[in-house]
Coordinates of C-alpha atoms in Angstrom, one line a residue:
M1 CA 9.5 -26.2 -13.6
E2 CA 12.9 -24.6 -13.8
D3 CA 11.4 -22.0 -16.3
L4 CA 8.8 -21.0 -13.8
Q5 CA 11.3 -20.8 -10.9
Y6 CA 13.5 -18.5 -13.0
F7 CA 10.5 -16.4 -14.0
L8 CA 9.4 -15.9 -10.4
Q9 CA 12.9 -14.9 -9.4
H10 CA 13.4 -12.5 -12.3
I11 CA 9.8 -11.3 -12.9
G12 CA 9.9 -7.9 -14.5
T13 CA 13.6 -7.5 -14.1
D14 CA 15.8 -5.4 -16.4
P15 CA 19.5 -6.0 -16.7
S16 CA 20.1 -2.3 -15.7
R17 CA 18.6 -3.3 -12.3
L18 CA 21.7 -5.3 -11.5
I19 CA 24.0 -2.2 -12.0
F20 CA 25.0 -0.6 -8.7
E21 CA 27.6 1.9 -10.1
D22 CA 27.1 5.4 -11.4
E23 CA 28.4 5.6 -14.9
L24 CA 29.9 9.1 -14.7
T25 CA 31.6 9.2 -11.3
G26 CA 32.2 5.5 -10.6
L27 CA 30.5 5.9 -7.2
Y28 CA 27.7 3.6 -6.0
N29 CA 24.3 4.7 -7.3
R30 CA 21.0 5.1 -5.6
R31 CA 19.9 1.6 -6.4
F32 CA 22.9 0.3 -4.4
L33 CA 22.0 2.6 -1.4
L34 CA 18.4 1.4 -1.3
N35 CA 19.4 -2.2 -1.7
Y36 CA 21.9 -1.8 1.1
F37 CA 19.2 -0.3 3.3
E38 CA 16.9 -3.2 2.6
H39 CA 19.3 -6.1 2.9
K40 CA 22.5 -5.1 4.7
L41 CA 21.4 -3.0 7.7
N42 CA 19.7 -4.3 10.8
W43 CA 17.3 -1.5 11.7
D44 CA 16.3 -3.3 14.9
A45 CA 19.9 -3.2 16.3
L46 CA 20.6 0.5 15.8
E47 CA 21.5 1.1 19.5
A48 CA 24.4 -1.3 19.1
E49 CA 25.2 -0.4 15.5
P50 CA 24.3 3.2 14.7
V51 CA 24.1 4.4 11.1
S52 CA 25.1 7.8 10.0
L53 CA 24.5 9.6 6.7
L54 CA 25.9 12.7 5.0
M55 CA 23.9 14.3 2.2
L56 CA 25.6 16.9 0.1
D57 CA 25.3 18.8 -3.1
V58 CA 27.3 21.3 -5.1
D59 CA 26.4 24.9 -4.4
R60 CA 25.0 26.8 -7.4
F61 CA 25.5 23.8 -9.7
K62 CA 22.9 24.9 -12.2
Q63 CA 24.8 28.2 -12.6
I64 CA 28.0 26.2 -13.3
N65 CA 26.1 24.2 -16.0
D66 CA 24.5 27.2 -17.5
T67 CA 27.7 29.3 -17.6
H68 CA 30.3 26.7 -18.6
G69 CA 28.3 23.9 -20.1
H70 CA 27.4 20.4 -19.1
D71 CA 30.9 18.9 -19.9
I72 CA 32.4 21.2 -17.2
G73 CA 29.6 20.4 -14.9
D74 CA 30.2 16.7 -15.3
Q75 CA 33.9 17.2 -14.6
A76 CA 33.0 19.1 -11.4
L77 CA 30.9 16.1 -10.3
I78 CA 33.8 13.7 -10.9
W79 CA 36.0 16.1 -8.8
V80 CA 33.4 15.9 -5.9
A81 CA 33.4 12.1 -6.2
K82 CA 37.1 12.1 -5.7
L83 CA 36.9 14.3 -2.6
M84 CA 34.2 12.1 -1.1
K85 CA 36.3 9.0 -1.5
Q86 CA 39.2 10.7 0.3
A87 CA 37.0 12.0 3.2
A88 CA 35.0 8.8 3.6
G89 CA 38.0 6.4 3.8
E90 CA 37.4 2.7 3.8
D91 CA 34.5 2.6 6.1
G92 CA 32.2 5.1 4.3
L93 CA 30.2 4.2 1.2
S94 CA 30.1 7.1 -1.4
V95 CA 26.9 7.3 -3.4
R96 CA 25.7 9.5 -6.3
Y97 CA 22.1 9.9 -5.2
A98 CA 20.7 12.1 -8.1
G99 CA 22.0 14.9 -10.3
D100 CA 24.5 16.9 -8.1
E101 CA 23.2 15.2 -4.9
F102 CA 25.6 12.8 -3.1
I103 CA 25.5 10.6 0.0
I104 CA 28.1 9.2 2.2
L105 CA 26.7 6.2 4.2
M106 CA 28.6 5.2 7.3
P107 CA 27.3 1.9 8.9
G108 CA 28.4 1.4 12.5
T109 CA 29.3 5.1 12.8
P110 CA 27.9 7.5 15.5
K111 CA 27.0 11.0 14.5
K112 CA 30.1 12.6 16.2
K113 CA 32.4 10.6 13.9
A114 CA 30.3 11.3 10.9
L115 CA 30.4 15.1 11.5
K116 CA 34.2 14.9 11.4
V117 CA 34.0 13.2 8.0
G118 CA 31.7 16.1 6.8
E119 CA 34.2 18.7 8.1
E120 CA 37.1 16.9 6.4
L121 CA 35.1 17.0 3.1
L122 CA 34.5 20.7 3.3
K123 CA 38.2 21.2 4.2
L124 CA 39.3 19.2 1.1
A125 CA 37.0 21.2 -1.1
H126 CA 38.8 24.4 0.1
E127 CA 42.3 23.0 -0.2
Q128 CA 41.9 21.4 -3.6
P129 CA 40.2 24.0 -5.8
W130 CA 39.1 22.5 -9.1
L131 CA 41.1 23.7 -12.1
K132 CA 40.1 22.7 -15.6
E133 CA 42.8 22.1 -18.2
M134 CA 41.5 25.1 -20.2
E135 CA 42.5 27.3 -17.2
V136 CA 38.9 27.9 -16.2
K137 CA 39.1 28.2 -12.5
L138 CA 35.9 27.5 -10.5
S139 CA 35.3 28.2 -6.9
I140 CA 33.3 25.1 -6.0
T141 CA 31.8 24.8 -2.6
L142 CA 29.6 22.1 -1.0
S143 CA 26.7 22.1 1.5
V144 CA 26.4 19.1 3.7
G145 CA 23.6 17.8 6.0
A146 CA 24.1 15.0 8.6
A147 CA 21.8 12.6 10.3
S148 CA 22.1 9.4 12.3
A149 CA 19.9 6.5 13.3
P150 CA 18.6 5.9 15.9
E151 CA 19.3 9.4 17.1
D152 CA 17.3 11.1 14.3
A153 CA 15.5 8.3 12.5
Q154 CA 14.5 4.7 12.7
D155 CA 14.6 3.6 9.0
G156 CA 16.4 4.5 5.8
K157 CA 13.7 6.6 4.3
D158 CA 13.4 8.8 7.3
L159 CA 17.2 9.0 7.7
I160 CA 17.5 10.4 4.2
H161 CA 14.7 12.9 4.9
K162 CA 16.5 14.1 8.1
A163 CA 19.8 14.5 6.3
D164 CA 18.0 16.2 3.4
T165 CA 16.4 18.7 5.8
A166 CA 19.8 19.4 7.4
L167 CA 21.2 20.0 3.9
Y168 CA 18.4 22.4 3.2
Y169 CA 19.2 24.3 6.4
A170 CA 22.9 24.4 5.4
K171 CA 22.0 26.0 2.1
E172 CA 19.6 28.5 3.7
S173 CA 22.3 29.4 6.2
G174 CA 24.6 30.6 3.4
R175 CA 25.9 27.4 1.8
D176 CA 29.5 26.1 2.1
C177 CA 28.8 24.6 5.5
L178 CA 27.8 21.5 7.5
A179 CA 24.5 21.2 9.4
E180 CA 23.4 18.3 11.6
S181 CA 19.8 17.2 12.0
G182 CA 19.6 17.5 15.8
E183 CA 20.5 21.2 15.8
V184 CA 18.3 22.5 13.0
P185 CA 15.7 25.0 14.4
P186 CA 12.2 23.7 13.4
Q187 CA 11.0 27.2 12.4
E188 CA 13.8 27.5 9.8
V189 CA 12.9 24.3 7.9
F190 CA 9.2 24.1 8.4
S191 CA 8.5 24.1 4.6
K192 CA 10.7 21.1 4.2
T193 CA 9.5 19.1 7.2
S194 CA 5.9 20.0 6.4
L195 CA 6.2 18.3 3.0
H196 CA 7.5 15.2 4.7
Q197 CA 4.6 15.4 7.1
L198 CA 2.1 15.5 4.2
E199 CA 3.6 12.2 3.0
K200 CA 2.7 10.6 6.3
G201 CA -0.7 12.2 6.8
T202 CA -3.8 10.0 6.3
V203 CA -7.1 11.7 5.5
S204 CA -9.5 12.2 8.4
G205 CA -13.2 11.6 8.1
R206 CA -13.0 7.8 7.3
E207 CA -13.7 6.5 10.8
S208 CA -17.0 4.8 9.9
Q209 CA -15.5 3.2 6.8
F210 CA -12.5 1.9 8.8
K211 CA -15.0 0.4 11.3
Q212 CA -16.7 -1.5 8.5
V213 CA -13.3 -3.0 7.4
S214 CA -12.4 -3.7 11.0
K215 CA -15.6 -5.7 11.4
A216 CA -14.8 -7.7 8.3
L217 CA -11.3 -8.4 9.6
Q218 CA -12.7 -9.5 12.9
D219 CA -15.2 -11.8 11.2
F220 CA -12.3 -13.2 9.0
N221 CA -10.3 -13.9 12.1
Q222 CA -13.3 -15.8 13.4
G223 CA -13.2 -18.1 10.4
E224 CA -15.7 -16.4 8.1
N225 CA -14.6 -15.7 4.5
Q226 CA -15.0 -12.0 3.5
F227 CA -15.4 -10.0 0.3
V228 CA -15.1 -6.2 0.7
I229 CA -15.3 -3.6 -2.0
I230 CA -14.1 0.0 -1.3
E231 CA -16.0 2.3 -3.6
G232 CA -15.7 5.9 -4.6
V233 CA -15.4 8.3 -7.5
D234 CA -12.0 9.6 -8.7
G235 CA -10.1 11.5 -6.1
M236 CA -11.9 9.9 -3.1
G237 CA -8.7 8.2 -1.9
K238 CA -9.5 4.6 -2.6
S239 CA -5.9 3.5 -3.2
E240 CA -4.7 5.4 -0.1
F241 CA -7.5 3.8 2.0
L242 CA -6.4 0.3 0.8
K243 CA -2.8 1.2 1.6
T244 CA -3.8 2.2 5.1
I245 CA -5.5 -1.2 5.5
R246 CA -2.3 -2.9 4.3
L247 CA -0.2 -1.0 6.8
N248 CA -2.5 -1.9 9.6
I249 CA -2.4 -5.6 8.9
A250 CA 1.3 -5.7 7.9
D251 CA 2.3 -7.4 11.2
S252 CA -0.2 -10.2 10.7
D253 CA 1.2 -13.7 10.2
I254 CA -1.4 -14.3 7.5
L255 CA -0.1 -14.3 3.9
Q256 CA -1.0 -11.1 2.1
V257 CA -0.9 -10.7 -1.6
E258 CA -1.3 -7.3 -3.4
V259 CA -2.3 -7.1 -7.0
K260 CA -3.7 -4.4 -9.3
G261 CA -6.3 -4.3 -12.0
N262 CA -5.4 -3.3 -15.5
L263 CA -8.0 -1.7 -17.9
Q264 CA -6.2 -3.1 -21.0
E265 CA -6.3 -6.7 -19.6
N266 CA -9.7 -7.0 -18.1
F267 CA -11.2 -8.9 -21.1
H268 CA -8.4 -11.5 -21.0
P269 CA -9.7 -14.5 -19.0
Y270 CA -7.7 -15.2 -15.8
Y271 CA -5.2 -12.4 -16.2
M272 CA -5.8 -11.4 -12.6
T273 CA -5.5 -15.1 -11.5
T274 CA -2.1 -15.2 -13.1
N275 CA -1.1 -12.1 -11.0
I276 CA -2.5 -13.6 -7.9
L277 CA -0.7 -16.9 -8.4
V278 CA 2.6 -15.2 -9.1
G279 CA 2.1 -13.1 -5.9
I280 CA 1.4 -16.3 -3.8
L281 CA 4.3 -18.3 -5.3
N282 CA 6.7 -15.4 -4.7
A283 CA 5.6 -15.1 -1.1
L284 CA 6.2 -18.8 -0.3
P285 CA 9.7 -19.8 1.0
D286 CA 10.4 -22.2 -1.8
N287 CA 8.4 -20.4 -4.4
G288 CA 5.9 -23.3 -4.2
A289 CA 8.5 -25.7 -5.6
E290 CA 7.3 -28.7 -3.5
I291 CA 3.7 -28.4 -4.7
L292 CA 4.6 -27.7 -8.3
N293 CA 6.8 -30.7 -8.4
D294 CA 3.8 -32.9 -7.3
L295 CA 1.5 -31.7 -10.1
T296 CA 0.2 -34.3 -12.5
P297 CA 0.9 -34.0 -16.2
Q298 CA -2.8 -33.1 -16.7
E299 CA -2.7 -30.4 -14.0
I300 CA 0.4 -28.9 -15.6
T301 CA -1.4 -28.8 -19.0
Y302 CA -4.2 -26.9 -17.5
L303 CA -2.2 -24.6 -15.2
S304 CA 0.2 -23.8 -18.1
Y305 CA -2.7 -21.8 -19.6
I306 CA -2.3 -19.5 -16.7
L307 CA 1.4 -19.9 -16.1
P308 CA 3.0 -20.7 -19.5
Q309 CA 6.4 -21.3 -17.8
L310 CA 5.1 -24.6 -16.4
H311 CA 5.2 -26.2 -19.9
Q312 CA 8.7 -27.6 -19.9
S313 CA 8.4 -30.6 -22.1
K314 CA 9.3 -29.7 -25.7
D315 CA 8.0 -33.1 -26.9
S316 CA 4.4 -32.8 -25.7
P317 CA 2.1 -31.1 -28.3
E318 CA 0.9 -27.7 -27.2
Q319 CA -2.8 -27.4 -26.9
K320 CA -4.5 -24.4 -28.5
E321 CA -6.4 -22.1 -26.2
E322 CA -9.8 -23.1 -27.7
E323 CA -9.0 -26.8 -27.0
I324 CA -8.6 -26.1 -23.3
S325 CA -11.6 -27.4 -21.3
R326 CA -12.9 -24.4 -19.4
D327 CA -14.5 -26.6 -16.8
Q328 CA -11.3 -28.6 -16.2
L329 CA -9.2 -25.5 -16.1
F330 CA -11.6 -23.9 -13.6
A331 CA -11.7 -27.0 -11.4
T332 CA -7.9 -27.3 -11.5
L333 CA -7.5 -23.7 -10.3
V334 CA -10.2 -24.1 -7.6
G335 CA -8.2 -27.0 -6.1
F336 CA -4.7 -25.7 -6.8
I337 CA -4.8 -22.5 -4.8
P338 CA -5.9 -24.0 -1.4
R339 CA -3.4 -26.8 -2.0
L340 CA -0.6 -24.3 -2.7
L341 CA -1.4 -22.6 0.7
D342 CA -1.9 -25.9 2.5
S343 CA -5.4 -24.6 3.1
G344 CA -3.9 -21.7 5.1
P345 CA -5.5 -18.2 5.2
L346 CA -5.0 -15.6 2.5
M347 CA -5.6 -11.9 2.5
L348 CA -6.0 -10.7 -1.1
L349 CA -5.7 -6.9 -1.6
I350 CA -6.8 -5.8 -5.2
D351 CA -6.5 -2.2 -6.2
D352 CA -8.7 -1.2 -9.2
M353 CA -10.7 -4.4 -8.8
N354 CA -13.2 -2.8 -11.3
F355 CA -10.7 -3.9 -14.0
C356 CA -10.7 -7.5 -12.9
D357 CA -11.6 -10.1 -15.5
E358 CA -14.9 -12.1 -15.1
A359 CA -13.2 -15.5 -15.0
S360 CA -11.0 -14.5 -12.0
L361 CA -14.0 -13.1 -10.1
L362 CA -15.9 -16.3 -10.6
L363 CA -12.9 -18.3 -9.4
L364 CA -12.7 -16.2 -6.2
R365 CA -16.4 -16.8 -5.7
Q366 CA -16.0 -20.6 -5.9
I367 CA -13.1 -20.6 -3.5
L368 CA -15.1 -18.4 -1.1
L369 CA -18.1 -20.7 -1.3
R370 CA -16.2 -24.0 -1.0
D371 CA -14.7 -22.7 2.3
E372 CA -11.7 -25.0 2.0
M373 CA -9.4 -22.1 3.1
P374 CA -9.9 -18.8 4.9
L375 CA -10.0 -16.1 2.3
L376 CA -10.4 -12.3 2.6
V377 CA -10.8 -10.4 -0.7
C378 CA -10.5 -6.6 -0.3
G379 CA -10.5 -4.4 -3.4
T380 CA -11.1 -0.9 -4.6
S381 CA -13.5 0.1 -7.3
S382 CA -15.1 3.1 -8.9
H383 CA -18.7 3.5 -7.8
L384 CA -20.7 0.4 -8.8
Q385 CA -23.9 1.1 -10.6
P386 CA -25.5 -2.3 -11.5
G387 CA -28.8 -1.8 -13.3
E388 CA -28.5 2.0 -13.2
I389 CA -26.5 2.5 -16.4
Q390 CA -27.1 2.4 -20.1
R391 CA -23.6 1.2 -21.0
K392 CA -22.5 -2.4 -20.8
P393 CA -21.6 -3.1 -17.2
A394 CA -18.1 -3.9 -16.2
P395 CA -17.3 -7.5 -15.1
L396 CA -17.3 -6.5 -11.4
E397 CA -20.7 -4.7 -11.8
S398 CA -22.3 -7.8 -13.3
F399 CA -20.6 -10.0 -10.7
F400 CA -21.8 -7.9 -7.9
A401 CA -25.4 -7.8 -9.2
Q402 CA -25.5 -11.6 -9.4
H403 CA -23.5 -12.7 -6.4
H404 CA -23.5 -10.0 -3.7
Q405 CA -26.2 -11.7 -1.6
E406 CA -24.7 -15.2 -1.5
L407 CA -21.2 -13.8 -0.8
N408 CA -22.5 -11.2 1.6
I409 CA -20.3 -8.6 -0.1
V410 CA -19.5 -5.6 2.1
R411 CA -19.6 -2.3 0.3
V412 CA -17.5 0.5 1.9
M413 CA -18.5 3.9 0.4
L414 CA -15.9 6.7 0.4
T415 CA -18.0 9.8 0.5
P416 CA -16.9 13.5 0.2
L417 CA -15.3 15.0 3.3
T418 CA -17.2 17.6 5.4
A419 CA -15.9 20.9 6.7
T420 CA -15.4 19.1 10.1
D421 CA -13.4 16.4 8.4
I422 CA -11.2 18.9 6.7
A423 CA -10.5 20.8 9.9
K424 CA -9.6 17.4 11.6
H425 CA -7.3 16.6 8.7
F426 CA -5.4 19.9 9.1
Q427 CA -5.2 19.3 12.9
R428 CA -3.8 15.8 12.4
I429 CA -0.9 16.9 10.2
F430 CA -0.3 20.2 12.0
P431 CA -1.4 19.7 15.6
Q432 CA -3.3 22.7 17.1
V433 CA -3.0 24.6 13.9
H434 CA -4.9 27.9 14.0
L435 CA -7.2 28.2 10.9
P436 CA -8.8 31.5 9.7
E437 CA -12.5 31.8 10.4
N438 CA -14.7 29.6 8.2
F439 CA -11.7 28.4 6.2
D440 CA -12.7 24.8 6.5
M441 CA -16.2 25.6 5.2
R442 CA -14.7 27.6 2.2
L443 CA -12.5 24.6 1.4
A444 CA -15.4 22.1 1.6
Q445 CA -17.4 24.2 -0.8
L446 CA -14.6 24.8 -3.2
T447 CA -13.4 21.2 -3.3
Q448 CA -16.8 19.5 -2.9
G449 CA -15.1 17.4 -0.2
N450 CA -12.7 15.7 -2.7
P451 CA -9.7 14.4 -0.6
L452 CA -7.2 14.7 -3.5
F453 CA -8.2 18.3 -4.2
I454 CA -7.9 19.1 -0.5
S455 CA -4.5 17.5 -0.2
E456 CA -3.2 19.4 -3.2
I457 CA -4.4 22.7 -1.7
L458 CA -2.7 21.8 1.5
R459 CA 0.5 21.0 -0.3
K460 CA 0.3 24.4 -2.1
L461 CA -0.2 26.2 1.3
V462 CA 2.9 24.5 2.7
S463 CA 5.0 25.2 -0.5
D464 CA 4.0 28.8 -0.5
R465 CA 4.7 29.2 3.2
K466 CA 1.2 30.1 4.1
I467 CA 1.4 27.7 7.0
T468 CA 4.2 28.8 9.5
L469 CA 5.5 27.5 12.8
T470 CA 5.6 30.3 15.4
G471 CA 7.2 29.0 18.5
E472 CA 5.3 25.7 19.0
Q473 CA 2.1 27.0 17.3
W474 CA 1.2 26.2 13.7
V475 CA -0.6 29.2 12.0
L476 CA -2.3 29.4 8.7
E477 CA -2.4 32.9 7.5
R478 CA -5.5 34.4 6.0
V479 CA -5.5 33.8 2.2
E480 CA -7.2 36.0 -0.4
E481 CA -10.2 34.6 -2.3
D482 CA -8.3 34.4 -5.6
Y483 CA -5.3 32.6 -4.1
L484 CA -7.0 29.2 -3.9
P485 CA -7.1 27.3 -7.2
K486 CA -10.6 26.8 -8.6
S487 CA -9.9 23.3 -9.8
L488 CA -7.6 20.3 -9.5
E489 CA -6.7 20.9 -13.2
E490 CA -5.4 24.4 -12.2
I491 CA -3.2 23.0 -9.5
V492 CA -1.7 20.3 -11.7
S493 CA -1.0 22.8 -14.4
Q494 CA 0.9 25.0 -11.9
K495 CA 2.9 22.0 -10.7
V496 CA 3.9 21.0 -14.2
A497 CA 4.8 24.6 -15.1
V498 CA 7.5 24.6 -12.3
L499 CA 9.3 21.7 -14.0
D500 CA 12.1 22.4 -16.5
E501 CA 11.7 21.3 -20.1
E502 CA 13.6 18.1 -19.6
S503 CA 11.5 17.1 -16.6
R504 CA 8.3 17.9 -18.4
Q505 CA 9.3 15.6 -21.2
L506 CA 10.0 12.8 -18.8
L507 CA 6.6 13.4 -17.1
D508 CA 4.9 13.1 -20.4
Q509 CA 6.8 9.9 -21.1
A510 CA 5.9 8.5 -17.7
S511 CA 2.2 9.2 -18.3
T512 CA 2.2 7.2 -21.6
F513 CA 3.1 4.1 -19.6
G514 CA 0.0 4.5 -17.4
E515 CA -0.3 4.8 -13.6
N516 CA 2.9 2.9 -12.8
V517 CA 6.3 2.7 -14.5
S518 CA 9.7 1.5 -13.2
L519 CA 12.8 3.6 -13.2
S520 CA 14.6 1.2 -15.4
M521 CA 11.8 1.3 -18.0
L522 CA 11.6 5.1 -17.9
T523 CA 15.3 5.4 -18.3
G524 CA 15.5 2.9 -21.0
S525 CA 12.8 4.7 -23.0
S526 CA 14.6 8.0 -22.8
E527 CA 18.0 9.3 -24.0
L528 CA 19.0 10.4 -20.5
D529 CA 21.3 8.7 -18.0
E530 CA 19.7 7.3 -14.9
S531 CA 21.0 10.0 -12.6
K532 CA 19.1 12.7 -14.7
V533 CA 15.9 10.6 -14.5
L534 CA 16.3 10.3 -10.7
E535 CA 16.7 14.0 -10.5
F536 CA 13.3 14.4 -12.3
I537 CA 11.7 11.8 -10.0
D538 CA 12.8 13.8 -6.9
Q539 CA 11.4 17.0 -8.4
A540 CA 8.1 15.4 -9.4
V541 CA 7.8 13.8 -5.9
A542 CA 8.5 17.2 -4.3
Q543 CA 5.7 18.7 -6.4
G544 CA 3.3 16.0 -5.4
L545 CA 2.8 14.6 -8.9
I546 CA 4.2 11.1 -8.3
S547 CA 5.4 8.8 -5.6
S548 CA 8.4 6.5 -5.7
E549 CA 9.0 3.2 -3.8
Y550 CA 11.9 0.9 -4.0
H551 CA 11.2 -2.8 -4.8
S552 CA 13.1 -5.6 -6.4
N553 CA 16.2 -3.5 -7.2
D554 CA 14.2 -0.8 -8.9
E555 CA 12.3 2.3 -8.1
N556 CA 8.6 2.0 -9.0
I557 CA 7.1 5.4 -9.9
R558 CA 3.3 5.9 -9.5
F559 CA 1.2 8.9 -10.3
L560 CA -0.4 10.0 -7.0
S561 CA -3.8 9.5 -8.5
K562 CA -5.5 8.5 -11.8
R563 CA -6.9 12.0 -12.0
I564 CA -3.3 13.5 -12.0
L565 CA -2.3 10.9 -14.6
N566 CA -5.3 11.7 -16.8
L567 CA -4.7 15.5 -16.5
T568 CA -1.0 15.1 -17.3
Y569 CA -1.6 12.8 -20.3
G570 CA -4.5 14.8 -21.5
A571 CA -2.4 18.0 -21.7
I572 CA 0.1 16.4 -24.2
Q573 CA -0.3 17.5 -27.8
E574 CA -1.6 14.8 -30.2
D575 CA 1.5 14.7 -32.3
R576 CA 3.7 14.4 -29.2
K577 CA 1.5 11.5 -28.0
Q578 CA 2.1 9.7 -31.3
E579 CA 5.8 10.3 -31.0
L580 CA 5.8 8.9 -27.4
H581 CA 3.8 5.8 -28.3

């Protein structure tokens, strides 16, 4: 049992995740900062304990690298780190965030005091010009952005965004200066703030689909087990839809477990069950130790087929997989899951459920029918076509054809967006925006109502400053016919072309891992230090190619859609693919 407990506590971990120090500068690294946000700060007590943050970078750092070489650039970063420690004192936490971007975090510090630290930092940079031993004198200056919570933000992610926007304004104002979030004119930073707004914007035109899910949730709360499948072709926003559901039920007291289907695993019996059990065990206060310790030797034998770490006796002969009684294994699992939850309710959210294995689907069916515990299964899938296709049906398609009536499976179809939906989407992100005549209809025709394609065009409009804030009015200027990309492939190609060679190679590398890859895994597979990889991540996030979320001492990188992943991977030359694999 100790092996399983250790596995649950360290699942997927990499030794590099335990490192909280930047190798070059000796400062804390980004992992430390995000971990501190998650575990050390009380975001509900900001009025009594405000938090301030300075974000800074080296002005024209790329020019320094290109002119004098990376060794000189590295020495410049070490010099900046020294100044930060002097300015921050004992109360400030100095962090190398990525590349030449740094952060000073000041817990319990109001903005007024933080601004003095920022001013002291600029003063030190002027008073202590950096002089290399080889007599190369560089005039290095810094730009600094400041933000505080709760004055400017309510959580760590938004606090960084606000400081980053202030830093952007400082650079736009001529560099070598300090800007604070509360005094930044919105018109001057609209391109930066608009990109942040896009991250928060949910697609309009899904009201009827959300009503279906809401009805299923209501029925579940009334004691009825539910099975919901969210369907749609690539780019319809299935994962985002499921994410919105998760956010809406986040405050519920009911245990929620998120898992994801894997194409390479869907013919391995019970692989999804393993993921579900690990999710449940990790969510329990004691990792399920009390129940696990009460298992009989026979139950341990069967469950160890799903959780090999349960087998702790070296003396007992190991049973071969073919000797495991399928019926006994199935019966053990059917009884174990409700027992593990003390027959309490469970919400199971499964992204890419079309890659779920057949055995796990049948197990969920049996639990739903036995009605020993309240269970809601909500998953996403490509469009199900049972009986309509020539190829061999996927496990979920066969399962649906055979069991949809007895389980009363709810199908939620994500359909293309209409011109009206598109106009509402623009209005939601940019309130009262003025659109050119018939622009929504043009977009609906061009994109065929594909939410991913629409979102990418919207991101392009923002990046190219075609959407502007005039006073309090958002305005989209008229765009020429040939301005709008003709396909999603064209947009992705343009985004990739903006990246430098090093970042393109990292993007290729990330795509070989599939839709998700951790920072530690990507760094470990490259020859670059973590700070360089973080710099790439920030660039790719800004371009709308990937997203990044912090979890379990690591950043988890995810392509914004399978379509973007496939387009990125498909563009790699075959010899390069072989090299990467």
